[in-house]
Short mmCIF file of C-alpha atoms and ligand atoms in Angstrom, two decimals:
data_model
loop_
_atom_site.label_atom_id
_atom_site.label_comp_id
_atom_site.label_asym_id
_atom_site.label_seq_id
_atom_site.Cartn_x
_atom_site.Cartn_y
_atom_site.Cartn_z
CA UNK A 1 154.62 126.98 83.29
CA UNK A 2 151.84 129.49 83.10
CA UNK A 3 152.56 132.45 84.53
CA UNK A 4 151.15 136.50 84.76
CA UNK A 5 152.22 136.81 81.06
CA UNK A 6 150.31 133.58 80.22
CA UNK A 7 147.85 134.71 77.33
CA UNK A 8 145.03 132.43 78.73
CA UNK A 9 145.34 133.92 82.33
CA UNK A 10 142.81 136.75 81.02
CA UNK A 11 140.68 134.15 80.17
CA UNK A 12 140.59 132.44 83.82
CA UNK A 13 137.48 134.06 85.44
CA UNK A 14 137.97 134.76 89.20
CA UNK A 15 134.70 135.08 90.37
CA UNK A 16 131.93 134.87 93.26
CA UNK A 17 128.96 132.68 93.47
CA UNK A 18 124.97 133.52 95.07
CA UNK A 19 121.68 131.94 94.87
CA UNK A 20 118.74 134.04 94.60
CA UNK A 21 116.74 132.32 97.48
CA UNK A 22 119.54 132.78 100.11
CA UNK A 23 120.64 136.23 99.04
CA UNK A 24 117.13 138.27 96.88
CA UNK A 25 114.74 138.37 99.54
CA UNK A 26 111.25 139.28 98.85
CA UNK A 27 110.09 136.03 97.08
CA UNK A 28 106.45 137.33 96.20
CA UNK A 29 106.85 140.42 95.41
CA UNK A 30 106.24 141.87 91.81
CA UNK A 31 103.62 139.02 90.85
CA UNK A 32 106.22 136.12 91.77
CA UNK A 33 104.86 132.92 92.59
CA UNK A 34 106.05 130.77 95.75
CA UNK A 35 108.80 128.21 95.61
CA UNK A 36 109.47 125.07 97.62
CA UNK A 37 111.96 126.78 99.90
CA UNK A 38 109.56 129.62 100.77
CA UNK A 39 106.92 126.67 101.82
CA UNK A 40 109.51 124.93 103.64
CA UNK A 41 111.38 127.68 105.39
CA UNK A 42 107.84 128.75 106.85
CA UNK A 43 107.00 125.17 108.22
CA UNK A 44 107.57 125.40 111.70
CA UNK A 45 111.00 123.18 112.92
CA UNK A 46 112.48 123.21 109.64
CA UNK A 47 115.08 126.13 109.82
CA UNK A 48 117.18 127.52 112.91
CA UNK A 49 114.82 129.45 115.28
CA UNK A 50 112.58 129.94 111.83
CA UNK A 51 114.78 132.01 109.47
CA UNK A 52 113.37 132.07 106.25
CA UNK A 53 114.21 134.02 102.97
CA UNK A 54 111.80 136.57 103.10
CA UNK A 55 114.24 139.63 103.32
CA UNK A 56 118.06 137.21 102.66
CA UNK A 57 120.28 140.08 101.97
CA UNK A 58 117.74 142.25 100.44
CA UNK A 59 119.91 142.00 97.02
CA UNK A 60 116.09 142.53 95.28
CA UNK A 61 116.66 145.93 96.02
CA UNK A 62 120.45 146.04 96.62
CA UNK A 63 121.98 144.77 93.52
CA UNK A 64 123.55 147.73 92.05
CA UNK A 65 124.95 148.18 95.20
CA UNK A 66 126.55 144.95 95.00
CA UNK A 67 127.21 144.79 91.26
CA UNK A 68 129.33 148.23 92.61
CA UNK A 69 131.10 146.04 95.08
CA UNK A 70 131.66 143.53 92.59
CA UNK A 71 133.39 145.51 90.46
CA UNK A 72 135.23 147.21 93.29
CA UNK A 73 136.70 143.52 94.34
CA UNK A 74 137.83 143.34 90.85
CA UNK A 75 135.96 140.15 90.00
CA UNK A 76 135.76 139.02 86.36
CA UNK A 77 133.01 136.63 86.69
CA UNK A 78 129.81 136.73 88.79
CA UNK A 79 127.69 132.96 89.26
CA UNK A 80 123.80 133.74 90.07
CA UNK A 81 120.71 131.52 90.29
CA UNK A 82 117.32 132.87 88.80
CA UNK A 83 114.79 131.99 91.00
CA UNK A 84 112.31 129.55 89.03
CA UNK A 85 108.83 131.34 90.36
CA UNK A 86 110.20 135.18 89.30
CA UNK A 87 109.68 134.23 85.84
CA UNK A 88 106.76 131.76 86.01
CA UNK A 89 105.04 132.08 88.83
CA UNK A 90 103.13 128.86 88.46
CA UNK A 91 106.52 126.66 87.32
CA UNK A 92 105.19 127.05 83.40
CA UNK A 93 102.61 128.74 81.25
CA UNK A 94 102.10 132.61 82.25
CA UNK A 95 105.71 134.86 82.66
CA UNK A 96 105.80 137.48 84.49
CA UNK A 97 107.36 140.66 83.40
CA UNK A 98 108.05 141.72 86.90
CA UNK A 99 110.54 139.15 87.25
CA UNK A 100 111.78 139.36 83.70
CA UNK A 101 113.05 142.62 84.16
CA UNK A 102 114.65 142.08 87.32
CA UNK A 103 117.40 139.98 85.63
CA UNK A 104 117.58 141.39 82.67
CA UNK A 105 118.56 144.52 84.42
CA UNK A 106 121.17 142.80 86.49
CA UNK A 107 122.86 140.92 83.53
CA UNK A 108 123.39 144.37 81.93
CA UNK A 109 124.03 145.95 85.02
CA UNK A 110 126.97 143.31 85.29
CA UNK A 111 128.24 143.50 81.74
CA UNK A 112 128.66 147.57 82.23
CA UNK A 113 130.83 146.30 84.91
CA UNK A 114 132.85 144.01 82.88
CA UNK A 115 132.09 141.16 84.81
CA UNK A 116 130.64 138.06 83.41
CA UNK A 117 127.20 136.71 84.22
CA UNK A 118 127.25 132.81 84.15
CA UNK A 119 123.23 131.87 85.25
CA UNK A 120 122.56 128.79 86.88
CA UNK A 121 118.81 127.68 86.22
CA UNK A 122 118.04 126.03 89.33
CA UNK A 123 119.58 126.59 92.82
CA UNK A 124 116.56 124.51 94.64
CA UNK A 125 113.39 126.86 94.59
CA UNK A 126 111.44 124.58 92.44
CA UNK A 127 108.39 126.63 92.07
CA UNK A 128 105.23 125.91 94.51
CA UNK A 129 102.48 125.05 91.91
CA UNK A 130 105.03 122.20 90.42
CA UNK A 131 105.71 120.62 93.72
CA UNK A 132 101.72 119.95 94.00
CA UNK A 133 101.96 118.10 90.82
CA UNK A 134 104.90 116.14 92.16
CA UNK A 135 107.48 118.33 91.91
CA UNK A 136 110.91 116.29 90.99
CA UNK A 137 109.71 113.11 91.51
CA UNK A 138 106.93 113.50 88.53
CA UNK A 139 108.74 112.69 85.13
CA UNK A 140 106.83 115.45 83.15
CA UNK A 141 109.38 118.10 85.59
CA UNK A 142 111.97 117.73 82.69
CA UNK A 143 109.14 118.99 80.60
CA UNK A 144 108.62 121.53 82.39
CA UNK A 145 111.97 122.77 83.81
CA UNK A 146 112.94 123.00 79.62
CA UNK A 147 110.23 125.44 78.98
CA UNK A 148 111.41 127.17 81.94
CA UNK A 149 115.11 127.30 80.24
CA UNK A 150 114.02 128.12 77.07
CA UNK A 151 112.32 131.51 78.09
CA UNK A 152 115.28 132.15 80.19
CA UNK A 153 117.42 131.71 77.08
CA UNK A 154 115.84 134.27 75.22
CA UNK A 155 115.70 136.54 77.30
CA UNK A 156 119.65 136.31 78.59
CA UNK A 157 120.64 134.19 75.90
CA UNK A 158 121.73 137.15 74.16
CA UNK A 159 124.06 138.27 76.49
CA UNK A 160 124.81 135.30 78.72
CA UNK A 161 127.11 132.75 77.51
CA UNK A 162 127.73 130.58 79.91
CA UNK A 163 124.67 128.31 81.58
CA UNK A 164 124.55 126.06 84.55
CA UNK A 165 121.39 123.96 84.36
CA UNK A 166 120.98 122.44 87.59
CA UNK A 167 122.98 123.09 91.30
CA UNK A 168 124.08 120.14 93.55
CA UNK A 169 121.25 117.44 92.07
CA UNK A 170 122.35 115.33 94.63
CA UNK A 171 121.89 117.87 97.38
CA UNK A 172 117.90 118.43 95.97
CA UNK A 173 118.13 114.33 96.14
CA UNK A 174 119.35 113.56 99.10
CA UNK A 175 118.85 116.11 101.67
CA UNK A 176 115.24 116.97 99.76
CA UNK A 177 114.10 113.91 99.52
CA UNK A 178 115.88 111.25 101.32
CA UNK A 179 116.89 112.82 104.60
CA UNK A 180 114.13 115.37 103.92
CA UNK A 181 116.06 118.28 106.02
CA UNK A 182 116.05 120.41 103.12
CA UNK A 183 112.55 121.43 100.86
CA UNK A 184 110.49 119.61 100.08
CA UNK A 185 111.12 117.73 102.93
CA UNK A 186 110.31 114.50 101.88
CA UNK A 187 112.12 110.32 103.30
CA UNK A 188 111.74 107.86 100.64
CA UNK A 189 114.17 106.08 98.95
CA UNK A 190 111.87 105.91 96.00
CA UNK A 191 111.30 109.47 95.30
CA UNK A 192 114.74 109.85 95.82
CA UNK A 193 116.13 107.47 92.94
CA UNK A 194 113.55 109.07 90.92
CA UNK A 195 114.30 112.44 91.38
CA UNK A 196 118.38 111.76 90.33
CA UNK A 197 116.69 110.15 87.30
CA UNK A 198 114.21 113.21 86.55
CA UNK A 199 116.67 115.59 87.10
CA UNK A 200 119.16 114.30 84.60
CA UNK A 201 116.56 114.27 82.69
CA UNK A 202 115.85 117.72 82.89
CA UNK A 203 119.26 118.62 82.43
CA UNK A 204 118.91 117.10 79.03
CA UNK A 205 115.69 118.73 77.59
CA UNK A 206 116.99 122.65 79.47
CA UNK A 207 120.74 121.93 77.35
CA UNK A 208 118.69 121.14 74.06
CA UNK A 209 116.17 124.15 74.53
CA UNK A 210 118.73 126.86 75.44
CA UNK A 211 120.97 125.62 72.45
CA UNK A 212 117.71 125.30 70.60
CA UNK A 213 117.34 129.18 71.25
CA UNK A 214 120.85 130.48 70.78
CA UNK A 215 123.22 127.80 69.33
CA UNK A 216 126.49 129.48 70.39
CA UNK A 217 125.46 128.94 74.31
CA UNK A 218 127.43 126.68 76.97
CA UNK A 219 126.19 124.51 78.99
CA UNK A 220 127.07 122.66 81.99
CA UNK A 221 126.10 121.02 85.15
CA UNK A 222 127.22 121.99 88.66
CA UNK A 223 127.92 118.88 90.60
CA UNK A 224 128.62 118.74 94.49
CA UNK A 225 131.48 116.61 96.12
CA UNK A 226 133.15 115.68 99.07
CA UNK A 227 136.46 114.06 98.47
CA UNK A 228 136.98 110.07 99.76
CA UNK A 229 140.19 108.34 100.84
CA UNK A 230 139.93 105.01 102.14
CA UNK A 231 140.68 104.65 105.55
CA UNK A 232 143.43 101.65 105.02
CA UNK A 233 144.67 100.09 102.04
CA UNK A 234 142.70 96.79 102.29
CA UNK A 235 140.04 95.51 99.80
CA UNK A 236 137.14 96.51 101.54
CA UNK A 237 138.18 99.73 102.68
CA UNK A 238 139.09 100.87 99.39
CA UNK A 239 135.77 99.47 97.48
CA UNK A 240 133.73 100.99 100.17
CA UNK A 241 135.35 104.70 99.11
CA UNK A 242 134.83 103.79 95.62
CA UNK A 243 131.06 103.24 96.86
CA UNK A 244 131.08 106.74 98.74
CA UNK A 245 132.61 108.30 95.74
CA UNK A 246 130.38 107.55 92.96
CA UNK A 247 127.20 107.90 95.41
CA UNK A 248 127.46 111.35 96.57
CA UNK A 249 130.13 112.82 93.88
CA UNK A 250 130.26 114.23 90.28
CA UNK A 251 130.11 109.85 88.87
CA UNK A 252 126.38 109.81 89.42
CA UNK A 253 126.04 112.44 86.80
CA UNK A 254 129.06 112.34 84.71
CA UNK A 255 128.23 108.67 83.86
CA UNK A 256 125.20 108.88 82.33
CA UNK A 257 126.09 112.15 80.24
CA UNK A 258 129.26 110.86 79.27
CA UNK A 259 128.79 106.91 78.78
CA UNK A 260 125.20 106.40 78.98
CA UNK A 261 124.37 104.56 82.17
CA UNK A 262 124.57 104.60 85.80
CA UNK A 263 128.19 104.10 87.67
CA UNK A 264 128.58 100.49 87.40
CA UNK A 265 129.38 100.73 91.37
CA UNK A 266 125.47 101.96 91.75
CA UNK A 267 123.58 99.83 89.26
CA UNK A 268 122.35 97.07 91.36
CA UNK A 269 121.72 99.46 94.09
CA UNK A 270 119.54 101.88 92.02
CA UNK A 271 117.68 99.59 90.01
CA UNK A 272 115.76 98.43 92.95
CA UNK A 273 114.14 102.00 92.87
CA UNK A 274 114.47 103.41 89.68
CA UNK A 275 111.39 103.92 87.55
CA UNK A 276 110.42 101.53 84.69
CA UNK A 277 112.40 101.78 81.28
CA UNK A 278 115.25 104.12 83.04
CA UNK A 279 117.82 101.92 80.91
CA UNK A 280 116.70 103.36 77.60
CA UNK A 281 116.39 106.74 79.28
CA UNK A 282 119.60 106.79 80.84
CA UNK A 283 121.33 105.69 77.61
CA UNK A 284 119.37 108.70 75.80
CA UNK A 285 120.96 110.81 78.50
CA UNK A 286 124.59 110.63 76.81
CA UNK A 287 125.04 113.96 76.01
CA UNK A 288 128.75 115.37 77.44
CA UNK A 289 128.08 118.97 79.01
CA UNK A 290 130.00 122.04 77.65
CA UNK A 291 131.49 122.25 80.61
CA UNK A 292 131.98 120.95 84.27
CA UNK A 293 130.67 122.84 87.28
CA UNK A 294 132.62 121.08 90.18
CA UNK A 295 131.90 122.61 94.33
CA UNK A 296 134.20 121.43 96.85
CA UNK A 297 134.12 121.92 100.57
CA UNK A 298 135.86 118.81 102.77
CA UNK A 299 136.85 115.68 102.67
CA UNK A 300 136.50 112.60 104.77
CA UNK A 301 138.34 109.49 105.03
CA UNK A 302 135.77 106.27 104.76
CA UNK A 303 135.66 102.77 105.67
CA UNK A 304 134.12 99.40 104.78
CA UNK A 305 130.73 99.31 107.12
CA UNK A 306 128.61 96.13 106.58
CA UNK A 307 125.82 97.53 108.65
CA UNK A 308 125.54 100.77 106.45
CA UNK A 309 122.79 100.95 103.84
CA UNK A 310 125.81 102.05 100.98
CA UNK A 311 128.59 99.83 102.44
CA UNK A 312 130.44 102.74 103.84
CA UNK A 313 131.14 105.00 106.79
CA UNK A 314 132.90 108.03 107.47
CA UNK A 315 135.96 107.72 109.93
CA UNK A 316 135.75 110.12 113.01
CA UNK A 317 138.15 112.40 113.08
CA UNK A 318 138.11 114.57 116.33
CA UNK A 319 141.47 116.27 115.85
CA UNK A 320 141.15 117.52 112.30
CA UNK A 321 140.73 121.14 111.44
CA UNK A 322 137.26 122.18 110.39
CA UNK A 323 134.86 124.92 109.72
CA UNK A 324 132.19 126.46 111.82
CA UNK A 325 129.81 123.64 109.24
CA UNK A 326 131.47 121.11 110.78
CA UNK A 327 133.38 119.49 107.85
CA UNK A 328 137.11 118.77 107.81
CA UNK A 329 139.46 121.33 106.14
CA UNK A 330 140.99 119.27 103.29
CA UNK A 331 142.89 121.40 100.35
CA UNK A 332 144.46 118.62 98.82
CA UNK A 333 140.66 117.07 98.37
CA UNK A 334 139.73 119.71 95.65
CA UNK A 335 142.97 118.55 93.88
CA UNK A 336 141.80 114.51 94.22
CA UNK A 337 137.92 115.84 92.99
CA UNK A 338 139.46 118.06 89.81
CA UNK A 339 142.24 115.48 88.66
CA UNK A 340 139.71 112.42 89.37
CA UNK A 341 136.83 113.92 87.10
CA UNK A 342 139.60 114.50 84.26
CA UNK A 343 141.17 111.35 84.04
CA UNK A 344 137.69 109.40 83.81
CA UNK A 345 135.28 111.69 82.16
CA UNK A 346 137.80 114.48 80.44
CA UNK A 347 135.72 117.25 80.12
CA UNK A 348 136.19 120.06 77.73
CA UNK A 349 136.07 122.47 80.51
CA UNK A 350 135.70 122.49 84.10
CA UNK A 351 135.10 125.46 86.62
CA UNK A 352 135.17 125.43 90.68
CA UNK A 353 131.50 126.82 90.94
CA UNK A 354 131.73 127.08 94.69
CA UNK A 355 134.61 126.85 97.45
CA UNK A 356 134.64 128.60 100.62
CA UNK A 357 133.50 128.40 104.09
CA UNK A 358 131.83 129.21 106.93
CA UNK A 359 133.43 130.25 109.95
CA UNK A 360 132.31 132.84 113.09
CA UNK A 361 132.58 136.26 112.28
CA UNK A 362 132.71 139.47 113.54
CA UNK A 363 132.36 142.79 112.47
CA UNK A 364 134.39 144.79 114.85
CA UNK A 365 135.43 148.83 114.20
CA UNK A 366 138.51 147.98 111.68
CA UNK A 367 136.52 146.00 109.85
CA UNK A 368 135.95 141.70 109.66
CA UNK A 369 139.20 139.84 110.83
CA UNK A 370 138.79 136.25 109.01
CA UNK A 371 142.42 134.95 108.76
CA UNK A 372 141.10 130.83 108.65
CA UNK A 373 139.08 131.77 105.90
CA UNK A 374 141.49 133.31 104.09
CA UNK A 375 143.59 130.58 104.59
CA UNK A 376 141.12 128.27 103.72
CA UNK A 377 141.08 129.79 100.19
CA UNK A 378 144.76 130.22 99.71
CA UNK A 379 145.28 126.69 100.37
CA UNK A 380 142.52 125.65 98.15
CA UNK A 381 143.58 128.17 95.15
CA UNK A 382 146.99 126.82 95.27
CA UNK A 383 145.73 123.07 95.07
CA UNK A 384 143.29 124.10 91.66
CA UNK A 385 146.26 125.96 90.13
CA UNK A 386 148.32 122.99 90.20
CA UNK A 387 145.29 120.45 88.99
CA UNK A 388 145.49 123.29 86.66
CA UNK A 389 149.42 123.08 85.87
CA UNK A 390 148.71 119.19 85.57
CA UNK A 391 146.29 118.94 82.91
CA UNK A 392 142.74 119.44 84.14
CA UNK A 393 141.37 122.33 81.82
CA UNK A 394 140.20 124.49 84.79
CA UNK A 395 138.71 127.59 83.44
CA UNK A 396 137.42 129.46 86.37
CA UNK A 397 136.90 129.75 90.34
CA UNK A 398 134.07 130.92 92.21
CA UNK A 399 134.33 131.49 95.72
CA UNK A 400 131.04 130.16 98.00
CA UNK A 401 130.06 133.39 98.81
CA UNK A 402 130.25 136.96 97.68
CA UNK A 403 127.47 137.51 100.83
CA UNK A 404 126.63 135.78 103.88
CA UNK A 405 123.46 134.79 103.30
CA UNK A 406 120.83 132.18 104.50
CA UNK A 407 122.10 128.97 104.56
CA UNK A 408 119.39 126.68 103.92
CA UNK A 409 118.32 124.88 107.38
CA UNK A 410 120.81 126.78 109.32
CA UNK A 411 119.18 130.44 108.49
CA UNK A 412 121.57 133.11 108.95
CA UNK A 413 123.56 131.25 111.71
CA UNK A 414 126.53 130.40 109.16
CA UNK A 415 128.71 133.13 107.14
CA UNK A 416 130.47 131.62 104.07
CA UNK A 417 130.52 135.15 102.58
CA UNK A 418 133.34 137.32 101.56
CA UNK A 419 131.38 140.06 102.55
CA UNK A 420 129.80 140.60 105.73
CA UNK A 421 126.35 141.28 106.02
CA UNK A 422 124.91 143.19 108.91
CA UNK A 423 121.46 141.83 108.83
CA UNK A 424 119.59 144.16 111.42
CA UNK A 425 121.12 147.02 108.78
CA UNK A 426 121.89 145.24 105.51
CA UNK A 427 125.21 147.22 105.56
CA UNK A 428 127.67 145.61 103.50
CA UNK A 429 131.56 145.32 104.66
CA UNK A 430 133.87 143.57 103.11
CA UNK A 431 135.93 140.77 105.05
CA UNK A 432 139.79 140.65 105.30
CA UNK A 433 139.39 137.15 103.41
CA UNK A 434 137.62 139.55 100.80
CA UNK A 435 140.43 142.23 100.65
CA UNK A 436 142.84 139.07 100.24
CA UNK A 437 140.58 137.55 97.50
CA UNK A 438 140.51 140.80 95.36
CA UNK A 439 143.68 141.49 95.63
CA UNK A 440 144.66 138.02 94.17
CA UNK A 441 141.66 138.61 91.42
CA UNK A 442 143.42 141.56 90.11
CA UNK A 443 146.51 140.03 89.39
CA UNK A 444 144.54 137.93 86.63
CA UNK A 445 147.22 135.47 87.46
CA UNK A 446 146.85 131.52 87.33
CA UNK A 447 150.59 131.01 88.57
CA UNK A 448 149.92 129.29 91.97
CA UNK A 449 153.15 130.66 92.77
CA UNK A 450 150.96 134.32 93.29
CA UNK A 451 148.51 132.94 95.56
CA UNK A 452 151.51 132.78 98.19
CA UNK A 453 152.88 135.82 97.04
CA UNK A 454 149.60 137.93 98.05
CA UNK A 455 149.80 139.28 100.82
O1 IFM B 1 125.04 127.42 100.59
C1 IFM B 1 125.30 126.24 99.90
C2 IFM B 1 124.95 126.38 98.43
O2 IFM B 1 123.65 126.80 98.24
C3 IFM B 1 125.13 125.05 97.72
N1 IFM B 1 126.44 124.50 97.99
C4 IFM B 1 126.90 124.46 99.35
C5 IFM B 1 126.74 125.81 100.02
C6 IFM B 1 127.22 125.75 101.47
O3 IFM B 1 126.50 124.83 102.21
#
């Protein structure tokens, strides 16, 4: 059993994940062009009471500070998004040095801390200028996104290792383009089946042009999921969950990478929307990742609903636990997601990119008392060590968030961070959830006995 002496706990990287538009702050500055999220955030009705990124948690100007704090927690492994329009302000074409700098700064800011950076390309601030030429939904965006990854490959390439192409492509699909609360903002079922097509895409061409510019590179895909049960045993019930499964978790993209076409489950369904010729695109798209990025927040149990577009709906639970988001407090679900995406797709490697969650805070004189989030990530440590001790080749966790920061169409009303942020002063102060966290870090341990052993 692997325990504190176990030579590949080392390796394990405990870590915390950020994207630059909810935590930088100061989109335009230094000749940076304007992103989707920027566009969106500024639309009136779009965000609570209008929050927008324009000063997030002021980590533009504050990352050494927080680099510090990293390395203060102990963490081994830092996950950050470069934001799109820093280094080409128009999407492609002209860089800008400005924004070059910025990260190359950080990345060796972080490696003087002994942490690892691992870069994820695109955390949903599709530059401006590429959105007026369609944005996502325009087939030349894998194009353009791989010239994009290429001169962020040699620039980091050197000293990054580990890559993350896209974040949550169902997220930008859905919520972007199908329910339209997120940038761009757009409802149609069409744009939205392309966009899951454009963006796999994408993912393609940016894994060929960073390998193309350093060869020893990984790269993977960060994929979001809510675990399914079905509500009862009977037929329907359980294809219905099989239907909720491989719509909005990590089968819509682990298919076609791995096999070559859509999830069997999804065919009929997509092909009614899907652009011309996908077939011999999607079977161009096999191309296994490196590795497996994998969030989890929740789970929900579903049922068999006739009247529902996808067959399915999600069984109201009024007593379960949940988070100040809303979604149900599941541990064991992170276990289902982990073990699931081994046994049909067995990737090489596979990290928890985000878990966390929100939950009211307050910063009172000793500090940020948190004790449910806390528990939230004990429980959910001590389910990915044992998908861990089963089999799955879990290589790394990153907790959703080192900061609170804005989140997306709720602004700054939700904290998922480990560390408070005091927006009116930008002080930083780290929660007891973050105290608890480091001191697990440290240990370097992957025993899931130590999680309960932390005090
Ligand atoms: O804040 C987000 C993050 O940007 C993507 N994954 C989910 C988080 C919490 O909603």
């Amino acid at each position: 059993m692997p325990g504190p002496t176990d030579p590949q706990a080392d390796a394990f990287l405990w870590g915390a994940a950020t994207a630059a538009y909810q935590i930088e702050g100061h989109p335009l500055a230094d000749g940076a062009g304007a992103c989707i999220w920027h566009e969106f955030s500024h639309t009136p009705g779009t965000t609570y009471r209008g929050h927008t990124g324009d000063l997030a948690t002021d980590h533009y100007h504050r990352w050494p500070e927080d680099v510090a704090l990293m390395r203060e927690l102990g963490l081994s492994a830092y996950r950050f998004s470069i934001r799109w329009p820093r280094l080409l302000p128009e999407g492609v074409g002209r860089s800008n040095p400005a924004g070059l700098a910025f990260y190359d700064r950080l990345v060796d800011a972080l490696l003087a801390a002994e942490i690892e950076p691992l870069v994820t390309l695109y955390h949903w601030d599709l530059p401006s200028a590429l959105q007026y030429r369609g944005g996502w939904a325009n087939r030349d965006s894998a194009g353009w996104f791989a010239e994009y990854a290429a001169l962020a490959g040699r620039l980091l390439g050197d000293r990054v290792r580990r890559w993350i192409t896209l974040n949550e492509p169902m997220v930008v699909a859905v919520d972007g383009h199908l329910r339209g609360r997120h940038a761009p903002g757009i409802r149609n079922v069409f744009v939205t089946a392309r966009v899951i097509h454009h963006q796999l895409l994408g993912h393609v061409a940016a894994y060929r042009a960073l390998k193309a510019e350093h060869g020893g590179l990984a790269v993977g895909i960060t994929l979001s999921n809510t675990a399914v049960w079905p509500a009862t045993a009977a037929a329907p019930d359980v294809e219905a969950a099989e239907m909720a499964h491989a719509w909005r978790n990590f089968p819509l993209f682990l298919e076609p990478l791995t096999f070559g076409r859509y999830p069997p489950e999804l065919t009929e369904l997509l092909t009614a929307y899907l652009p011309d010729a996908w077939e011999a695109d999607v079977e161009a798209m096999r191309l296994p990742p490196d590795f497996v990025g994998l969030n989890y927040y929740s789970g929900e149990r579903v049922r068999h609903d006739a009247r529902s577009w996808l067959g399915f709906a999600v069984v109201q639970e009024p007593e379960a636990p949940r988070t100040a988001m809303g979604w149900m407090i599941r541990p064991e679900g992170i276990h289902r997601i982990l073990t699931q995406a081994h046994a049909r797709y067995r990737p090489r490697s596979v990290f928890v990119t985000e878990n966390g969650a929100a939950f009211v805070d307050r910063q009172g004189e000793g500090g940020v008392h948190d004790p449910a989030r806390t528990a939230y990530l004990r429980a959910h440590i001590r389910e990915v060590l044992r998908a861990r001790e089963e089999g799955v080749p879990v290589d790394g966790y990153f907790v959703w968030s080192l900061l609170d920061n804005f989140e997306w169409a709720r602004g700054y009303a939700r904290r998922f961070g480990i560390v408070y942020v005091n927006y009116p002063t930008q002080e930083r102060v780290v929660k007891d959830s973050g105290l608890w966290y480091a001191s697990f870090a440290r240990k370097r341990t992957v025993a899931k006995e130590a999680v309960d052993a932390t005090a």
